[in-house]
mmCIF file of C-alpha atoms in Angstrom:
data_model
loop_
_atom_site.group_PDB
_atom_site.id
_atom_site.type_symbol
_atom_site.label_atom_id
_atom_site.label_comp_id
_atom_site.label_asym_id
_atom_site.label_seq_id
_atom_site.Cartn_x
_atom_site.Cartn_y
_atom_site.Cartn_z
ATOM 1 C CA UNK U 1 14.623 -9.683 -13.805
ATOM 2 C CA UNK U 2 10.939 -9.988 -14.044
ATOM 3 C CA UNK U 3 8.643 -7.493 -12.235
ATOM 4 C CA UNK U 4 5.498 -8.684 -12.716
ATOM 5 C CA UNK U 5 4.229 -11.661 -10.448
ATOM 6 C CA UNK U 6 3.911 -15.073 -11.278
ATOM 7 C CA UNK U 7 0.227 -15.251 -11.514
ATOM 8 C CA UNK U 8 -0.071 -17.971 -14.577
ATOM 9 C CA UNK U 9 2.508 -19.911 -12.810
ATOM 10 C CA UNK U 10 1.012 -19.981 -9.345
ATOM 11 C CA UNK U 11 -2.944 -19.958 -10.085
ATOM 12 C CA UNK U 12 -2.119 -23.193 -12.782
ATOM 13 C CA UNK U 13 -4.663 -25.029 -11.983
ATOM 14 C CA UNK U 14 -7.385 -22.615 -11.531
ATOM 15 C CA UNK U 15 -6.326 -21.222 -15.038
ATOM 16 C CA UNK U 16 -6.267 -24.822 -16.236
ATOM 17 C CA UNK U 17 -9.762 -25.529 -14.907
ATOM 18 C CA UNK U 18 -11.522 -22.469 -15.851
ATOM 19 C CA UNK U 19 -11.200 -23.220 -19.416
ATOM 20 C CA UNK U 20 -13.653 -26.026 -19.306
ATOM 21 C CA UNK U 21 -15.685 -24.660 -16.715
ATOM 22 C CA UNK U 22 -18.227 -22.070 -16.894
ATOM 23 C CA UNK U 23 -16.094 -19.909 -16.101
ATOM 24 C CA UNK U 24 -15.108 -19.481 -19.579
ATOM 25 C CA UNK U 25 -17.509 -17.247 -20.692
ATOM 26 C CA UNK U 26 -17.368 -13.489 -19.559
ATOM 27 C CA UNK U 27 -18.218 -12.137 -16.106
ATOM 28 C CA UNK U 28 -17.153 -8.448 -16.690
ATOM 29 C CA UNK U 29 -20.065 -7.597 -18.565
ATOM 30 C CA UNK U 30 -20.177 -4.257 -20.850
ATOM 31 C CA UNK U 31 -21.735 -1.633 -18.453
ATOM 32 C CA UNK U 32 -23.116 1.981 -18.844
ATOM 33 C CA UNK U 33 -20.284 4.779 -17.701
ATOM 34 C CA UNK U 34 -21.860 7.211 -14.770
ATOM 35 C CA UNK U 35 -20.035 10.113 -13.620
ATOM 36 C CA UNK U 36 -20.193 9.875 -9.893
ATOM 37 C CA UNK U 37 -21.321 13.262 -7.904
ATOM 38 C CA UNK U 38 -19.041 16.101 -8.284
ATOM 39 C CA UNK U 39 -18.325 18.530 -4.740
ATOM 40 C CA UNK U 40 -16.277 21.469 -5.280
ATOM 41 C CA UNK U 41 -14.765 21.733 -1.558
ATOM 42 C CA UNK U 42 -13.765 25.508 -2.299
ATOM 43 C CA UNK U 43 -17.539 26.070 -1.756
ATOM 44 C CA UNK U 44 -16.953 25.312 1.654
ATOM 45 C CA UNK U 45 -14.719 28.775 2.281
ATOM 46 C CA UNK U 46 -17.360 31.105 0.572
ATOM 47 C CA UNK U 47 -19.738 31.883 3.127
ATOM 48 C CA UNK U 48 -22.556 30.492 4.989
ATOM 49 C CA UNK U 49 -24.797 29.570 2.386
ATOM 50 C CA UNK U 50 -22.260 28.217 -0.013
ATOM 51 C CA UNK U 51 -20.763 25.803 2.825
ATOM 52 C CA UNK U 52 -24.429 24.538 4.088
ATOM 53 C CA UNK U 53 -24.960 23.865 -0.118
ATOM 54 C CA UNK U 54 -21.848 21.902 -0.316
ATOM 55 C CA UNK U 55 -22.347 20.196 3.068
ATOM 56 C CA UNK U 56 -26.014 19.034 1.359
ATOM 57 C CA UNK U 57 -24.479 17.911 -1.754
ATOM 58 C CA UNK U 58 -21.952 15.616 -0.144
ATOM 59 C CA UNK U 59 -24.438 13.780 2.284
ATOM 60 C CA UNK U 60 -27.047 13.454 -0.209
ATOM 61 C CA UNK U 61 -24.238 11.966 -2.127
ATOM 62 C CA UNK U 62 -23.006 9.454 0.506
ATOM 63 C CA UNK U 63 -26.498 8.341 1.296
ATOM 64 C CA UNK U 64 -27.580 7.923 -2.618
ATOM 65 C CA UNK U 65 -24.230 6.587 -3.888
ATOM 66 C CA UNK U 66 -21.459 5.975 -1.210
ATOM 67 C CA UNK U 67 -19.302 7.388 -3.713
ATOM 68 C CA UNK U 68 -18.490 10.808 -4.546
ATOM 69 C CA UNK U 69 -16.040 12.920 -5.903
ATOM 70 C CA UNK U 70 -14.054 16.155 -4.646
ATOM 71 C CA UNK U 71 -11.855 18.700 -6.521
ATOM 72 C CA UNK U 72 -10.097 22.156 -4.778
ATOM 73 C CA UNK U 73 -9.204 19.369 -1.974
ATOM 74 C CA UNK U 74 -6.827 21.170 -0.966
ATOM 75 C CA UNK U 75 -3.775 18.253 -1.772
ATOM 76 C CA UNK U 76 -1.578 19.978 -4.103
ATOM 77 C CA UNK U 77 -2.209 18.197 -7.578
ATOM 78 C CA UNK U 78 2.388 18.354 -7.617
ATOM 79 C CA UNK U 79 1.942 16.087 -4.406
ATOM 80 C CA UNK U 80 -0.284 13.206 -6.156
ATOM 81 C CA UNK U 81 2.339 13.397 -9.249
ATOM 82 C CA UNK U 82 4.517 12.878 -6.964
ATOM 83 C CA UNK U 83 3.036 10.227 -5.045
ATOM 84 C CA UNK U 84 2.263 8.511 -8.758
ATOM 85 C CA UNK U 85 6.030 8.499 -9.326
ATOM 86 C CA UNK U 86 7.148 6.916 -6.421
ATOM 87 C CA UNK U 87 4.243 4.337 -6.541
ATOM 88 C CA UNK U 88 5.692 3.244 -10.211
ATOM 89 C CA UNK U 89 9.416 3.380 -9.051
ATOM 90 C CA UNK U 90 8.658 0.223 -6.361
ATOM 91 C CA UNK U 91 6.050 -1.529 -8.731
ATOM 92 C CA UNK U 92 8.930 -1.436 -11.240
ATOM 93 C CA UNK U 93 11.314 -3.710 -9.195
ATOM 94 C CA UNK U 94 12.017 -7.060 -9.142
ATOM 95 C CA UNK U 95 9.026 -9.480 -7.919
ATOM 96 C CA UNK U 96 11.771 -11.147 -6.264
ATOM 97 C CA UNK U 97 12.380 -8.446 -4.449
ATOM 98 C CA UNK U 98 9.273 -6.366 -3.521
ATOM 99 C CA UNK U 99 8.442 -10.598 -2.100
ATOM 100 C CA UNK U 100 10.968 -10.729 0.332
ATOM 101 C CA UNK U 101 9.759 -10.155 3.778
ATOM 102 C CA UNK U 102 11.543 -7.003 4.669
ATOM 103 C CA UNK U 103 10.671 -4.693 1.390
ATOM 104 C CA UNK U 104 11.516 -1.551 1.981
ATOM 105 C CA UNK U 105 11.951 -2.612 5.941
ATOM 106 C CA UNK U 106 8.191 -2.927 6.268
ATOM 107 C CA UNK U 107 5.814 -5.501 7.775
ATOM 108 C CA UNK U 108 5.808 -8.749 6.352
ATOM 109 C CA UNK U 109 3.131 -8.727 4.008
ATOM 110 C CA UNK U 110 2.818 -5.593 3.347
ATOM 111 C CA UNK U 111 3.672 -6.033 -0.509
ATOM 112 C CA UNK U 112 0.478 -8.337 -1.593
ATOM 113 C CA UNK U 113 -0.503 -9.846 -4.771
ATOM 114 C CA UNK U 114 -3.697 -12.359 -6.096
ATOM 115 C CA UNK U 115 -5.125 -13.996 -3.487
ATOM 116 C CA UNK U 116 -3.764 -17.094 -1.916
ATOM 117 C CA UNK U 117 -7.114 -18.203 -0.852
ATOM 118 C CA UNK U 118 -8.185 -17.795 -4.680
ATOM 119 C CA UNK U 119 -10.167 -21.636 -5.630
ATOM 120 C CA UNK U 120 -11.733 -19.593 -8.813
ATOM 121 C CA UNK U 121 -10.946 -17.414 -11.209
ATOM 122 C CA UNK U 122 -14.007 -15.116 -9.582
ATOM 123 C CA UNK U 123 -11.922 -14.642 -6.130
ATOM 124 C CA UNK U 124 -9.035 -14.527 -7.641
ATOM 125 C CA UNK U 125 -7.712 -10.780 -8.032
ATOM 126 C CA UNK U 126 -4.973 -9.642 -10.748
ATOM 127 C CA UNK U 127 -3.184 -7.149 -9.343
ATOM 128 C CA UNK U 128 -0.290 -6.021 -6.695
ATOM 129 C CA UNK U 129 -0.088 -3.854 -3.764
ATOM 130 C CA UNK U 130 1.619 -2.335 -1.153
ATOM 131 C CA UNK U 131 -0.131 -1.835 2.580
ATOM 132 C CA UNK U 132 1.150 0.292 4.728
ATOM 133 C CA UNK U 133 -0.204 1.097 7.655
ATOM 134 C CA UNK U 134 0.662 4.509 9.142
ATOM 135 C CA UNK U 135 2.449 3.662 11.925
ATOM 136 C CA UNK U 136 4.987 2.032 10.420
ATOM 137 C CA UNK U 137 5.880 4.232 7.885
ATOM 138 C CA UNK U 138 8.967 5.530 10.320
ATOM 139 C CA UNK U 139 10.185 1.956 9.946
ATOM 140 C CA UNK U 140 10.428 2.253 6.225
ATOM 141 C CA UNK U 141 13.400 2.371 4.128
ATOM 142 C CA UNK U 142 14.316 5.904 2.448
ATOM 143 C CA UNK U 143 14.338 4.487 -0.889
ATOM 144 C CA UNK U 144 14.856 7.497 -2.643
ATOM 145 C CA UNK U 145 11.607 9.778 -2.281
ATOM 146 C CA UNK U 146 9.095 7.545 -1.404
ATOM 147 C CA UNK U 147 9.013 7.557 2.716
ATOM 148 C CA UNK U 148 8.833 11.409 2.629
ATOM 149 C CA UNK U 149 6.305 11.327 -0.127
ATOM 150 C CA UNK U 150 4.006 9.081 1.599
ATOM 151 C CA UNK U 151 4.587 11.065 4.609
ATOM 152 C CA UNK U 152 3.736 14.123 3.302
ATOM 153 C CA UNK U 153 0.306 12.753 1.424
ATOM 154 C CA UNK U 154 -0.934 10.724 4.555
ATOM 155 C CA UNK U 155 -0.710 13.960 6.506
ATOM 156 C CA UNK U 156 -2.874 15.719 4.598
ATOM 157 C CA UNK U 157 -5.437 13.201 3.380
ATOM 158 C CA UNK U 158 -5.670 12.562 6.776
ATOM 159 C CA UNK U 159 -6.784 16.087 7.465
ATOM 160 C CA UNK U 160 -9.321 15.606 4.622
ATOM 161 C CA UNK U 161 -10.931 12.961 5.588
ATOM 162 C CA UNK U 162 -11.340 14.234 8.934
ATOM 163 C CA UNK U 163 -12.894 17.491 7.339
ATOM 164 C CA UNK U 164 -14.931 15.246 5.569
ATOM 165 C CA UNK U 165 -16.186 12.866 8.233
ATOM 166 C CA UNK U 166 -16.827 16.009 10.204
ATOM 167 C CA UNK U 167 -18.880 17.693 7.618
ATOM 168 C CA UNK U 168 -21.139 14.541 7.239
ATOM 169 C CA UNK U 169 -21.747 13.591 10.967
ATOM 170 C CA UNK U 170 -23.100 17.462 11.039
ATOM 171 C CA UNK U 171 -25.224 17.177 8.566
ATOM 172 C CA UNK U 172 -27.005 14.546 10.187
ATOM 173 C CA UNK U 173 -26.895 16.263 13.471
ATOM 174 C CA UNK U 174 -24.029 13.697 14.999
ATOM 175 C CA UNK U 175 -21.164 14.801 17.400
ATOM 176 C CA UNK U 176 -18.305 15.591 14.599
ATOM 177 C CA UNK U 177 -15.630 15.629 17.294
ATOM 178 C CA UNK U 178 -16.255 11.872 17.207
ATOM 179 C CA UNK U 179 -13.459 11.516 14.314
ATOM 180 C CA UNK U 180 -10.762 13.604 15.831
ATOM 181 C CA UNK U 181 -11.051 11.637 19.455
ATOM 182 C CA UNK U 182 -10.998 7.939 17.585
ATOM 183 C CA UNK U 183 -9.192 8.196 14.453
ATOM 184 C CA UNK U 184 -5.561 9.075 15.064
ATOM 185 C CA UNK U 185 -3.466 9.545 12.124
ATOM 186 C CA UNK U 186 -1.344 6.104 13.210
ATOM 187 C CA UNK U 187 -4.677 4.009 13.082
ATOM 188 C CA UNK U 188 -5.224 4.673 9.121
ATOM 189 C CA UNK U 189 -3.671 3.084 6.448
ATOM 190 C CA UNK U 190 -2.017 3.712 2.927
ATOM 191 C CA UNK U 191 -2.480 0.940 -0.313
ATOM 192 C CA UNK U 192 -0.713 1.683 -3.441
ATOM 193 C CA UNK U 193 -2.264 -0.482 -6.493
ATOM 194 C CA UNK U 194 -1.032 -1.401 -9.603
ATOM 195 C CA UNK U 195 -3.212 -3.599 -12.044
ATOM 196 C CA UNK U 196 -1.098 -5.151 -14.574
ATOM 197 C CA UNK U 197 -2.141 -6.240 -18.058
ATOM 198 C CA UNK U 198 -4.216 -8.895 -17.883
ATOM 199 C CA UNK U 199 -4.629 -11.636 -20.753
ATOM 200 C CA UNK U 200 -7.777 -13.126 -18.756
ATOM 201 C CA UNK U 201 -9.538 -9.594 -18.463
ATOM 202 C CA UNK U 202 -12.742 -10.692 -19.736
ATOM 203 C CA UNK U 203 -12.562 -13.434 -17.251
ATOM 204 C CA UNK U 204 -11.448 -12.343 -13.719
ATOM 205 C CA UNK U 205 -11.346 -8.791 -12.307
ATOM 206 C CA UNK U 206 -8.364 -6.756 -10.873
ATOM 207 C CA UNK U 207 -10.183 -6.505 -7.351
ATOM 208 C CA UNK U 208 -12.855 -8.947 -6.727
ATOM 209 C CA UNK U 209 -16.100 -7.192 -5.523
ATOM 210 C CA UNK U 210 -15.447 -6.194 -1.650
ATOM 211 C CA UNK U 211 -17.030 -3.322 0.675
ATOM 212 C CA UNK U 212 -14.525 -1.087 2.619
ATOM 213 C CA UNK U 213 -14.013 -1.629 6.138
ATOM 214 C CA UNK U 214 -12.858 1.955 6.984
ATOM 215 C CA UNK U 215 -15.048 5.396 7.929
ATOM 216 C CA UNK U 216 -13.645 6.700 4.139
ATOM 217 C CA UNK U 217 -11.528 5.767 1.523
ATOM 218 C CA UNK U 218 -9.757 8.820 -0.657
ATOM 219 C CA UNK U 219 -9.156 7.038 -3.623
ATOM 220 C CA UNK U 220 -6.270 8.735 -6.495
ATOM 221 C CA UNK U 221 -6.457 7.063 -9.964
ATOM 222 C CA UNK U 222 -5.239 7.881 -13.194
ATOM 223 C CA UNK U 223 -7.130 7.801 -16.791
ATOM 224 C CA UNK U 224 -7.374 4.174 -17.260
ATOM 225 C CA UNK U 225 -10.218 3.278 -15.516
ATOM 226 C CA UNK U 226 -11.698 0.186 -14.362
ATOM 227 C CA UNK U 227 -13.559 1.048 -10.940
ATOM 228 C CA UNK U 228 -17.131 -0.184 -10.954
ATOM 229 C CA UNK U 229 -19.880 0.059 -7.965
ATOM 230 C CA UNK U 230 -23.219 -1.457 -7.708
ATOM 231 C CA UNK U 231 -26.028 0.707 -8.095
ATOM 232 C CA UNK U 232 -29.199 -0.272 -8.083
ATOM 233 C CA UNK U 233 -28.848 -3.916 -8.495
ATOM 234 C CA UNK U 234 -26.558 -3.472 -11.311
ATOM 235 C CA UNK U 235 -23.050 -3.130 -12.390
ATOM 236 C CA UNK U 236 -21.810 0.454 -13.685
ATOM 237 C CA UNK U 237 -18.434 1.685 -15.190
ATOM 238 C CA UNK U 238 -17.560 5.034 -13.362
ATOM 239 C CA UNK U 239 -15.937 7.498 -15.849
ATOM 240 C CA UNK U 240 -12.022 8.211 -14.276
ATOM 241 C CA UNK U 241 -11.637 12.387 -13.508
ATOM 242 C CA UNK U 242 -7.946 12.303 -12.686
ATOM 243 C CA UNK U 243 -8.724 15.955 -11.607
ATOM 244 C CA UNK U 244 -10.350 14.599 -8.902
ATOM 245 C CA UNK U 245 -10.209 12.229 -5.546
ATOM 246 C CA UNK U 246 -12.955 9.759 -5.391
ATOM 247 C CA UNK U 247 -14.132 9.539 -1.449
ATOM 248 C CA UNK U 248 -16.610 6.101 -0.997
ATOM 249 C CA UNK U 249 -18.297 5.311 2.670
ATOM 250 C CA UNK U 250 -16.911 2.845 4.384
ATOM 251 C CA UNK U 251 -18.611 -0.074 6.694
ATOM 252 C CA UNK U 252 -17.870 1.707 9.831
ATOM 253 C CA UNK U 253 -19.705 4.726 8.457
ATOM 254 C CA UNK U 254 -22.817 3.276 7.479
ATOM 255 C CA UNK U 255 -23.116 1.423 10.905
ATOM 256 C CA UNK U 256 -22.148 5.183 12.632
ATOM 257 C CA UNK U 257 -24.727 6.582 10.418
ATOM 258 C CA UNK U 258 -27.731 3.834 10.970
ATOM 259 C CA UNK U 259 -27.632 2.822 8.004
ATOM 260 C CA UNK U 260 -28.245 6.634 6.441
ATOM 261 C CA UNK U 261 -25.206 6.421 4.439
ATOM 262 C CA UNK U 262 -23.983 3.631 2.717
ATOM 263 C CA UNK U 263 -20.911 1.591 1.988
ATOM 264 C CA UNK U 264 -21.090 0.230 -1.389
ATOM 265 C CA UNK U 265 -20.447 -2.921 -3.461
ATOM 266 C CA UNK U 266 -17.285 -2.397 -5.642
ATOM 267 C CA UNK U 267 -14.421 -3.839 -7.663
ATOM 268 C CA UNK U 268 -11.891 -3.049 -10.028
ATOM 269 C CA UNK U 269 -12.152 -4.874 -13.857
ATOM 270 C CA UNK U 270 -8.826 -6.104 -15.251
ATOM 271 C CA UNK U 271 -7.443 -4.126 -17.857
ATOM 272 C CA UNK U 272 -6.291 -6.457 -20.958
ATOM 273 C CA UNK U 273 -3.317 -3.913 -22.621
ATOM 274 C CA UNK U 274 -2.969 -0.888 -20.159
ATOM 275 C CA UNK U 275 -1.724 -1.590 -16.508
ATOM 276 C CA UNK U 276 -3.567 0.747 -14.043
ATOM 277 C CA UNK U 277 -2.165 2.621 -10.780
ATOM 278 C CA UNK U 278 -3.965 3.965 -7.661
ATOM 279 C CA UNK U 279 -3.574 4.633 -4.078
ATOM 280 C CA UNK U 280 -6.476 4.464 -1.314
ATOM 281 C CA UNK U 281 -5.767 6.129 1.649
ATOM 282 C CA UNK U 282 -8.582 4.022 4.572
ATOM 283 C CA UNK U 283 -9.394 6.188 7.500
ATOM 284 C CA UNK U 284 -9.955 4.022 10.423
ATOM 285 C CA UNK U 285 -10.303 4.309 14.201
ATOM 286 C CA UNK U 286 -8.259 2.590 16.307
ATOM 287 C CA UNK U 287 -8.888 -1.167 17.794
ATOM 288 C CA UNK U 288 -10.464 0.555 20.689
ATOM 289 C CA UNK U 289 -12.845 2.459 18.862
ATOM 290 C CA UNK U 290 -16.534 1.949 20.289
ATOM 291 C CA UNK U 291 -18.779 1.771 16.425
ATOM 292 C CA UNK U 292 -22.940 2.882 17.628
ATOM 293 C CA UNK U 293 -25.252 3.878 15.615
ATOM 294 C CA UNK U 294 -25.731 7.962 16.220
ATOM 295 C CA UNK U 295 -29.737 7.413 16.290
ATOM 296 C CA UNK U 296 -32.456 5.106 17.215
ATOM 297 C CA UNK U 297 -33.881 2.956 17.061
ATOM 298 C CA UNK U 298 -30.116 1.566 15.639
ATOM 299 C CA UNK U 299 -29.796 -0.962 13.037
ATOM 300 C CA UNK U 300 -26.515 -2.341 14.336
ATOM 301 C CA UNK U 301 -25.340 -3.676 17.414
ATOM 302 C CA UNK U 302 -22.790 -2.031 19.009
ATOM 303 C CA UNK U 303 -19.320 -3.469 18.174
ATOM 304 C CA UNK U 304 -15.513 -2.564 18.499
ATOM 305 C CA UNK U 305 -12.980 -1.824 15.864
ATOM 306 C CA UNK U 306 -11.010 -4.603 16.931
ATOM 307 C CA UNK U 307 -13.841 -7.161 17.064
ATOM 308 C CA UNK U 308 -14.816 -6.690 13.886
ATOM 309 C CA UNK U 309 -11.621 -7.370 12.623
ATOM 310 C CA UNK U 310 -11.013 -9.997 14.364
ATOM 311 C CA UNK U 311 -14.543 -11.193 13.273
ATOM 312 C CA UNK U 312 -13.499 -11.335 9.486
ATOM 313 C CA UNK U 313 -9.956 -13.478 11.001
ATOM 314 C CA UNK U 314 -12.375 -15.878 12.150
ATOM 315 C CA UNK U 315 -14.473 -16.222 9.361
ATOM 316 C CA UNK U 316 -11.452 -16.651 6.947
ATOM 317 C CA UNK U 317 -10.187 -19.130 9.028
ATOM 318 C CA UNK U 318 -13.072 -21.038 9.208
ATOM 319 C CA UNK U 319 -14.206 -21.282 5.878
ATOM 320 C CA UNK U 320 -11.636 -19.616 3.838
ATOM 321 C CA UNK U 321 -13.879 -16.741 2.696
ATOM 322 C CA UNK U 322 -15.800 -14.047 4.046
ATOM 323 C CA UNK U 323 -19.516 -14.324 4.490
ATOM 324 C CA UNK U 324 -21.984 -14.288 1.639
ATOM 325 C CA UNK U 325 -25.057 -11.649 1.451
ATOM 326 C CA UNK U 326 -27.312 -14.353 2.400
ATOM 327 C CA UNK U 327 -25.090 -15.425 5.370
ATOM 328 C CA UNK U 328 -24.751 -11.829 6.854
ATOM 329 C CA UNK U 329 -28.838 -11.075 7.226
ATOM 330 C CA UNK U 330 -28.960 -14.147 9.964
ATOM 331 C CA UNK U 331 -28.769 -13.956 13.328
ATOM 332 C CA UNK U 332 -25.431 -13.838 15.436
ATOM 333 C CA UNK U 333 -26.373 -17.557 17.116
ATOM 334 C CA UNK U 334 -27.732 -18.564 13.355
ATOM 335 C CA UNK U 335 -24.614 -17.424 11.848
ATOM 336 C CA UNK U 336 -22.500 -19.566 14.190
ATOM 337 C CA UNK U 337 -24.681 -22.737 13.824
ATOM 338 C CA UNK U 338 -24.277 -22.307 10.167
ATOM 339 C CA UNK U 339 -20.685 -21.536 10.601
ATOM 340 C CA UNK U 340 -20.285 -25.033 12.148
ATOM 341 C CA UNK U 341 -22.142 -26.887 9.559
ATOM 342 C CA UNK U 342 -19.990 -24.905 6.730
ATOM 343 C CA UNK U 343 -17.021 -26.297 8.230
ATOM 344 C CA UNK U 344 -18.698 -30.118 8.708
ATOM 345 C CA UNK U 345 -19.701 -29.625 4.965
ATOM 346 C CA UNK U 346 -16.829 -28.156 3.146
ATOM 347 C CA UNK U 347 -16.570 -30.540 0.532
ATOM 348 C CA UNK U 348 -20.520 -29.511 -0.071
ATOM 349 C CA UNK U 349 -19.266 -25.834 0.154
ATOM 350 C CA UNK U 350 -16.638 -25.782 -2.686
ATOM 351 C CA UNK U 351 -19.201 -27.101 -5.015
ATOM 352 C CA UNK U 352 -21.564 -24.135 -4.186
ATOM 353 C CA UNK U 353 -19.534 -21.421 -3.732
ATOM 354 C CA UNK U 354 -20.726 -20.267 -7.329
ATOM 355 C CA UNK U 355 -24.369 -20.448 -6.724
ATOM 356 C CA UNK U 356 -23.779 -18.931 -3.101
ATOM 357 C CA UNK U 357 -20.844 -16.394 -4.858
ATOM 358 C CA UNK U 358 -18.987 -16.579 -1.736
ATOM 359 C CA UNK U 359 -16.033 -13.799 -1.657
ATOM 360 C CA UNK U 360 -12.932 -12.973 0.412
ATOM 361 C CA UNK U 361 -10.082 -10.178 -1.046
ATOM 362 C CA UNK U 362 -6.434 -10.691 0.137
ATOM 363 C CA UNK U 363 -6.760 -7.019 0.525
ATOM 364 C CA UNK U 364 -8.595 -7.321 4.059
ATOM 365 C CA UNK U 365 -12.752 -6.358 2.669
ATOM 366 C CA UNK U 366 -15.375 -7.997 3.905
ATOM 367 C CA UNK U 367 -18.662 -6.888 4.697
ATOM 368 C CA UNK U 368 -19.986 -5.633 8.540
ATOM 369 C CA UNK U 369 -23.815 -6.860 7.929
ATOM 370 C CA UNK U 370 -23.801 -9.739 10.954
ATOM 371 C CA UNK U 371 -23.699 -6.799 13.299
ATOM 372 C CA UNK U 372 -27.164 -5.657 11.997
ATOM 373 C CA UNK U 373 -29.688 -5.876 14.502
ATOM 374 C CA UNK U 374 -33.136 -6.321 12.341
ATOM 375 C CA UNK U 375 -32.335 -10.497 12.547
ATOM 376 C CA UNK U 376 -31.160 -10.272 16.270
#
């Protein structure tokens, strides 16, 4: 049976119209390769110095980049092998199968593929994954290894992130206990990737340009590559290290931080002859979670966890994609007067969606800039 979904058959049309469309020329462009920031965590256990050096390296990182990445981790390197294996072993079953509402005894949903919102080939994403959020990984399935595997990795990347967070609230002179009181281990999450070949690579990406939601994402990839981030105004390849986790800043962090650190732009190019595998683990607070700005004057409005989630429901439901860069500078009572009118106008709205490069993932990203207080 086939294991690979039906993308051809169920994006048809938007196949079908992209060929005469504009569309049909490339929008993965040839980009330079940048190696992001490297921080060697062992410095952290070699004495005052060394651990203040580190500390510097990885918030000058976050704040330049929102990307970095980390080797001596301390997550056994037999673990993510591991963790790899597994991740193949469920990719590798039927589509039939990993569709059905109960995989592996899991949410429904949880096993997600393209994006059923998709109306272009530029919000459309080729590739598959598999959600899970922490607290229902007791409700999963032992199919062979993989509950205990994921069990085992979630544990400890949830003690790195912590460490991490920790680390970068003190080097701006925040309350680092902050992380351990509002992000439990049950509130973070756990998505596998694969990114199967893709005969329209040159057309449509693997992951459509999106900004994390989380505090951080841990990010384990292998040597294919394909991640990109935007960095100053422009596109760049980074160069894979499968030696080493890549850690990016997530919305909730750049809001914490007042805007010191920052959660960046990315997406994932499709891959025309190698499929591509990687896990992200998010580290998130729970619904409850209070997100203010550590310093003043602050940048961002104070806002819950839960609100802003329920904030990018809204907006999906409204207009079927998440707010563009223009949209997000407004005002909160601007932003739902032009919310309206979106709505009123959608015919109007389809046809600009190009010009306005409106962009919603299936995965959950959107961006948290209508809490920003400078248009309030």
């Amino acid at each position: 049976m086939a294991i690979e979904p039906p993308f051809l058959e169920k994006y048809k049309a938007i196949f079908q119209s992209s060929a005469s469309e504009k569309e049909k020329s490339t929008i993965v462009d040839v980009l330079e390769e940048l190696e992001l920031p490297l921080i060697d965590l062992g410095h952290l256990n070699l004495g005052p110095f060394e651990t203040k050096t580190c500390i510097e390296k990885m918030a000058r990182a976050a704040t330049e980049w929102g990307f970095f990445q980390i080797v001596n981790h301390g997550i056994p390197e037999e673990l993510l092998t591991r963790l790899k294996q597994e991740q193949i072993k469920v990719f590798q079953q039927p589509f039939d199968k990993k569709s059905e509402d109960n995989f592996l005894n899991l949410s429904a949903q949880s096993y997600r593929w393209g994006n059923p919102l998709a109306t272009s080939l530029r919000n459309l994403s080729w590739s598959e994954a598999l959600h899970i959020t922490l607290k229902d990984i007791s409700k999963m399935d032992e199919y062979n290894k993989l509950r205990s595997t994921i069990e085992e990795y979630s544990e400890k990347a949830n003690v790195l992130a912590q460490r991490l967070a920790e680390h970068l609230a003190e080097s701006l002179g925040f309350k680092a206990s902050y992380f351990g009181e509002n992000c439990s281990p049950s509130s973070s999450s756990l998505r596998m990737n694969r990114y199967p070949p893709c005969p329209y690579s040159s057309m449509m990406f693997g992951i459509i340009p999106h900004t994390d939601t989380d505090f951080l994402t841990i990010v384990s990839q292998d040597r294919v590559g394909g991640l990109q981030l935007e960095r100053n105004g422009r596109w760049v390849n980074v160069k894979p290290n499968p030696k080493a986790l890549v850690v990016n800043i997530g919305d909730f962090y750049e809001a914490y931080s007042n805007g010191v650190y920052k959660s960046i732009t990315h997406r994932v190019i499709a891959n025309q002859e190698t499929e591509r595998y990687s896990a992200a683990y998010f580290y998130c607070p729970t619904y409850e979670t209070v997100i203010e700005s550590c310093s003043k004057p602050s940048l961002y409005r104070k806002f819950s966890s839960k609100e802003y989630r329920e904030q990018i429901q809204k907006d999906v439901k409204a207009t079927g994609d998440k707010l563009s860069d223009a949209m997000a500078v407004m005002s909160l009572k601007a932003r739902v007067c032009f919310l309206t009118l979106r709505v009123t106008l959608s015919k109007i709205i389809v046809l600009l969606k190009f010009s306005l490069d409106f962009q919603y993932c299936q995965f959950g990203c959107c961006c948290f800039n209508i809490f920003c207080n400078k248009n309030m």
